[in-house]
Amino acid sequence: QVQLVESGGGLVQPGGSLRLSCAASGSSFRFYAVGWYRQAPGKQRELVAAITSSGNTNYADFVKGRFTISRDNAKNTMYLQMNSLKPEDTAVYYCNAPVGVVMRWGQGTQVTVSS
């Protein structure tokens, strides 16, 4: 049974926008910090943005001013609003969130930024 489901990836032009969503099952989501990560081919997975249970955020330097992480605890859903996208943002994006007693990864969604 899938416990984290991502959506919203796709192909966009440089300067464009996408909004990623990640929906979690269970009752643990609202209590813990969650994050978005990305991984490009041949590279290590890296943190993009994180948000605490109370809404405090932090961002990797390479997305500051362009991306916004948010969450809706009533819907067990987290979001990543991605603006001013660059070709170097091309990667598979993964959400990381609690399901039960462990943190789990979403299945990944491909974001491709190209003209």
PDB file of C-alpha atoms in Angstrom:
ATOM      1  CA  GLN A   1       0.000   0.000   0.000  1.00  0.00           C
ATOM      2  CA  VAL A   2       1.425   3.362  -1.079  1.00  0.00           C
ATOM      3  CA  GLN A   3       1.783   5.730   1.873  1.00  0.00           C
ATOM      4  CA  LEU A   4       3.268   8.852   0.244  1.00  0.00           C
ATOM      5  CA  VAL A   5       1.974   9.913  -3.163  1.00  0.00           C
ATOM      6  CA  GLU A   6       3.633  12.703  -5.132  1.00  0.00           C
ATOM      7  CA  SER A   7       2.261  14.664  -8.049  1.00  0.00           C
ATOM      8  CA  GLY A   8       2.847  17.854 -10.006  1.00  0.00           C
ATOM      9  CA  GLY A   9       6.071  17.233 -11.873  1.00  0.00           C
ATOM     10  CA  GLY A  10       6.494  17.815 -15.566  1.00  0.00           C
ATOM     11  CA  LEU A  11       8.280  19.717 -18.302  1.00  0.00           C
ATOM     12  CA  VAL A  12       8.488  23.502 -18.090  1.00  0.00           C
ATOM     13  CA  GLN A  13      10.434  26.249 -19.801  1.00  0.00           C
ATOM     14  CA  PRO A  14      13.144  28.195 -17.987  1.00  0.00           C
ATOM     15  CA  GLY A  15      11.490  30.856 -15.855  1.00  0.00           C
ATOM     16  CA  GLY A  16       8.326  28.807 -15.508  1.00  0.00           C
ATOM     17  CA  SER A  17       6.601  27.402 -12.441  1.00  0.00           C
ATOM     18  CA  LEU A  18       5.424  24.093 -11.038  1.00  0.00           C
ATOM     19  CA  ARG A  19       3.697  23.092  -7.826  1.00  0.00           C
ATOM     20  CA  LEU A  20       4.501  19.706  -6.338  1.00  0.00           C
ATOM     21  CA  SER A  21       2.215  17.938  -3.891  1.00  0.00           C
ATOM     22  CA  CYS A  22       2.783  15.014  -1.556  1.00  0.00           C
ATOM     23  CA  ALA A  23      -0.091  13.347   0.270  1.00  0.00           C
ATOM     24  CA  ALA A  24       0.575  11.145   3.291  1.00  0.00           C
ATOM     25  CA  SER A  25      -1.485   8.442   4.909  1.00  0.00           C
ATOM     26  CA  GLY A  26      -1.907   7.924   8.637  1.00  0.00           C
ATOM     27  CA  SER A  27      -2.014  10.231  11.641  1.00  0.00           C
ATOM     28  CA  SER A  28       1.647  11.128  12.193  1.00  0.00           C
ATOM     29  CA  PHE A  29       2.078  13.758   9.482  1.00  0.00           C
ATOM     30  CA  ARG A  30       0.976  16.808  11.461  1.00  0.00           C
ATOM     31  CA  PHE A  31       3.407  16.231  14.322  1.00  0.00           C
ATOM     32  CA  TYR A  32       6.772  16.308  12.539  1.00  0.00           C
ATOM     33  CA  ALA A  33       8.987  18.286  10.241  1.00  0.00           C
ATOM     34  CA  VAL A  34       8.860  17.284   6.575  1.00  0.00           C
ATOM     35  CA  GLY A  35      11.035  18.041   3.593  1.00  0.00           C
ATOM     36  CA  TRP A  36      11.516  18.071  -0.148  1.00  0.00           C
ATOM     37  CA  TYR A  37      14.666  16.629  -1.678  1.00  0.00           C
ATOM     38  CA  ARG A  38      15.931  16.266  -5.211  1.00  0.00           C
ATOM     39  CA  GLN A  39      18.349  14.020  -7.048  1.00  0.00           C
ATOM     40  CA  ALA A  40      19.865  14.558 -10.462  1.00  0.00           C
ATOM     41  CA  PRO A  41      21.452  11.688 -12.421  1.00  0.00           C
ATOM     42  CA  GLY A  42      24.813  10.708 -10.972  1.00  0.00           C
ATOM     43  CA  LYS A  43      24.442  13.039  -8.004  1.00  0.00           C
ATOM     44  CA  GLN A  44      23.633  12.673  -4.337  1.00  0.00           C
ATOM     45  CA  ARG A  45      20.146  13.371  -3.093  1.00  0.00           C
ATOM     46  CA  GLU A  46      20.051  16.840  -1.549  1.00  0.00           C
ATOM     47  CA  LEU A  47      17.696  18.784   0.677  1.00  0.00           C
ATOM     48  CA  VAL A  48      15.694  21.466  -1.103  1.00  0.00           C
ATOM     49  CA  ALA A  49      13.419  22.752   1.659  1.00  0.00           C
ATOM     50  CA  ALA A  50      12.027  21.730   5.032  1.00  0.00           C
ATOM     51  CA  ILE A  51       9.136  22.838   7.189  1.00  0.00           C
ATOM     52  CA  THR A  52       8.468  22.106  10.844  1.00  0.00           C
ATOM     53  CA  SER A  53       5.183  21.015  12.361  1.00  0.00           C
ATOM     54  CA  SER A  54       4.461  24.631  13.303  1.00  0.00           C
ATOM     55  CA  GLY A  55       5.342  26.105   9.919  1.00  0.00           C
ATOM     56  CA  ASN A  56       8.926  27.292  10.295  1.00  0.00           C
ATOM     57  CA  THR A  57      10.831  26.875   7.045  1.00  0.00           C
ATOM     58  CA  ASN A  58      14.348  26.668   5.764  1.00  0.00           C
ATOM     59  CA  TYR A  59      15.756  26.374   2.260  1.00  0.00           C
ATOM     60  CA  ALA A  60      18.839  25.364   0.409  1.00  0.00           C
ATOM     61  CA  ASP A  61      20.747  28.380  -0.866  1.00  0.00           C
ATOM     62  CA  PHE A  62      20.175  27.428  -4.485  1.00  0.00           C
ATOM     63  CA  VAL A  63      16.383  27.810  -4.175  1.00  0.00           C
ATOM     64  CA  LYS A  64      16.029  30.751  -1.794  1.00  0.00           C
ATOM     65  CA  GLY A  65      13.716  33.376  -3.203  1.00  0.00           C
ATOM     66  CA  ARG A  66      12.367  30.995  -5.838  1.00  0.00           C
ATOM     67  CA  PHE A  67      10.779  28.028  -4.027  1.00  0.00           C
ATOM     68  CA  THR A  68       8.251  27.938  -1.198  1.00  0.00           C
ATOM     69  CA  ILE A  69       7.477  24.933   0.970  1.00  0.00           C
ATOM     70  CA  SER A  70       4.134  24.702   2.741  1.00  0.00           C
ATOM     71  CA  ARG A  71       1.900  22.163   4.414  1.00  0.00           C
ATOM     72  CA  ASP A  72      -1.762  21.571   5.124  1.00  0.00           C
ATOM     73  CA  ASN A  73      -1.945  19.355   8.177  1.00  0.00           C
ATOM     74  CA  ALA A  74      -5.710  18.923   7.887  1.00  0.00           C
ATOM     75  CA  LYS A  75      -5.129  17.307   4.492  1.00  0.00           C
ATOM     76  CA  ASN A  76      -1.909  15.470   5.384  1.00  0.00           C
ATOM     77  CA  THR A  77      -0.345  17.177   2.394  1.00  0.00           C
ATOM     78  CA  MET A  78       2.846  19.115   1.726  1.00  0.00           C
ATOM     79  CA  TYR A  79       3.659  21.330  -1.225  1.00  0.00           C
ATOM     80  CA  LEU A  80       6.583  22.838  -3.042  1.00  0.00           C
ATOM     81  CA  GLN A  81       5.855  25.909  -5.134  1.00  0.00           C
ATOM     82  CA  MET A  82       8.673  26.274  -7.653  1.00  0.00           C
ATOM     83  CA  ASN A  83       9.041  29.589  -9.471  1.00  0.00           C
ATOM     84  CA  SER A  84      11.697  31.006 -11.772  1.00  0.00           C
ATOM     85  CA  LEU A  85      12.813  27.510 -12.651  1.00  0.00           C
ATOM     86  CA  LYS A  86      16.260  26.981 -14.124  1.00  0.00           C
ATOM     87  CA  PRO A  87      17.638  24.104 -16.197  1.00  0.00           C
ATOM     88  CA  GLU A  88      19.828  23.131 -13.248  1.00  0.00           C
ATOM     89  CA  ASP A  89      16.656  22.457 -11.237  1.00  0.00           C
ATOM     90  CA  THR A  90      16.061  19.415 -13.427  1.00  0.00           C
ATOM     91  CA  ALA A  91      15.907  16.383 -11.136  1.00  0.00           C
ATOM     92  CA  VAL A  92      13.635  13.847  -9.548  1.00  0.00           C
ATOM     93  CA  TYR A  93      11.981  15.462  -6.543  1.00  0.00           C
ATOM     94  CA  TYR A  94      11.087  13.424  -3.468  1.00  0.00           C
ATOM     95  CA  CYS A  95       9.038  14.239  -0.421  1.00  0.00           C
ATOM     96  CA  ASN A  96      10.085  12.922   2.972  1.00  0.00           C
ATOM     97  CA  ALA A  97       7.465  12.617   5.681  1.00  0.00           C
ATOM     98  CA  PRO A  98       6.472  10.436   8.625  1.00  0.00           C
ATOM     99  CA  VAL A  99       4.255   7.443   8.095  1.00  0.00           C
ATOM    100  CA  GLY A 100       3.699   5.589  11.315  1.00  0.00           C
ATOM    101  CA  VAL A 101       6.930   5.603  13.309  1.00  0.00           C
ATOM    102  CA  VAL A 102       9.413   6.084  10.459  1.00  0.00           C
ATOM    103  CA  MET A 103      10.206   8.667   7.819  1.00  0.00           C
ATOM    104  CA  ARG A 104       9.425   7.522   4.306  1.00  0.00           C
ATOM    105  CA  TRP A 105      10.125   8.697   0.784  1.00  0.00           C
ATOM    106  CA  GLY A 106       7.596   9.484  -1.888  1.00  0.00           C
ATOM    107  CA  GLN A 107       7.941   7.697  -5.208  1.00  0.00           C
ATOM    108  CA  GLY A 108       9.566  10.709  -6.833  1.00  0.00           C
ATOM    109  CA  THR A 109       8.315  13.054  -9.517  1.00  0.00           C
ATOM    110  CA  GLN A 110      10.383  14.211 -12.482  1.00  0.00           C
ATOM    111  CA  VAL A 111      10.909  17.926 -12.994  1.00  0.00           C
ATOM    112  CA  THR A 112      12.502  18.906 -16.284  1.00  0.00           C
ATOM    113  CA  VAL A 113      13.318  22.525 -17.105  1.00  0.00           C
ATOM    114  CA  SER A 114      14.156  22.999 -20.753  1.00  0.00           C
ATOM    115  CA  SER A 115      13.292  25.179 -23.699  1.00  0.00           C
TER     116      SER A 115
END
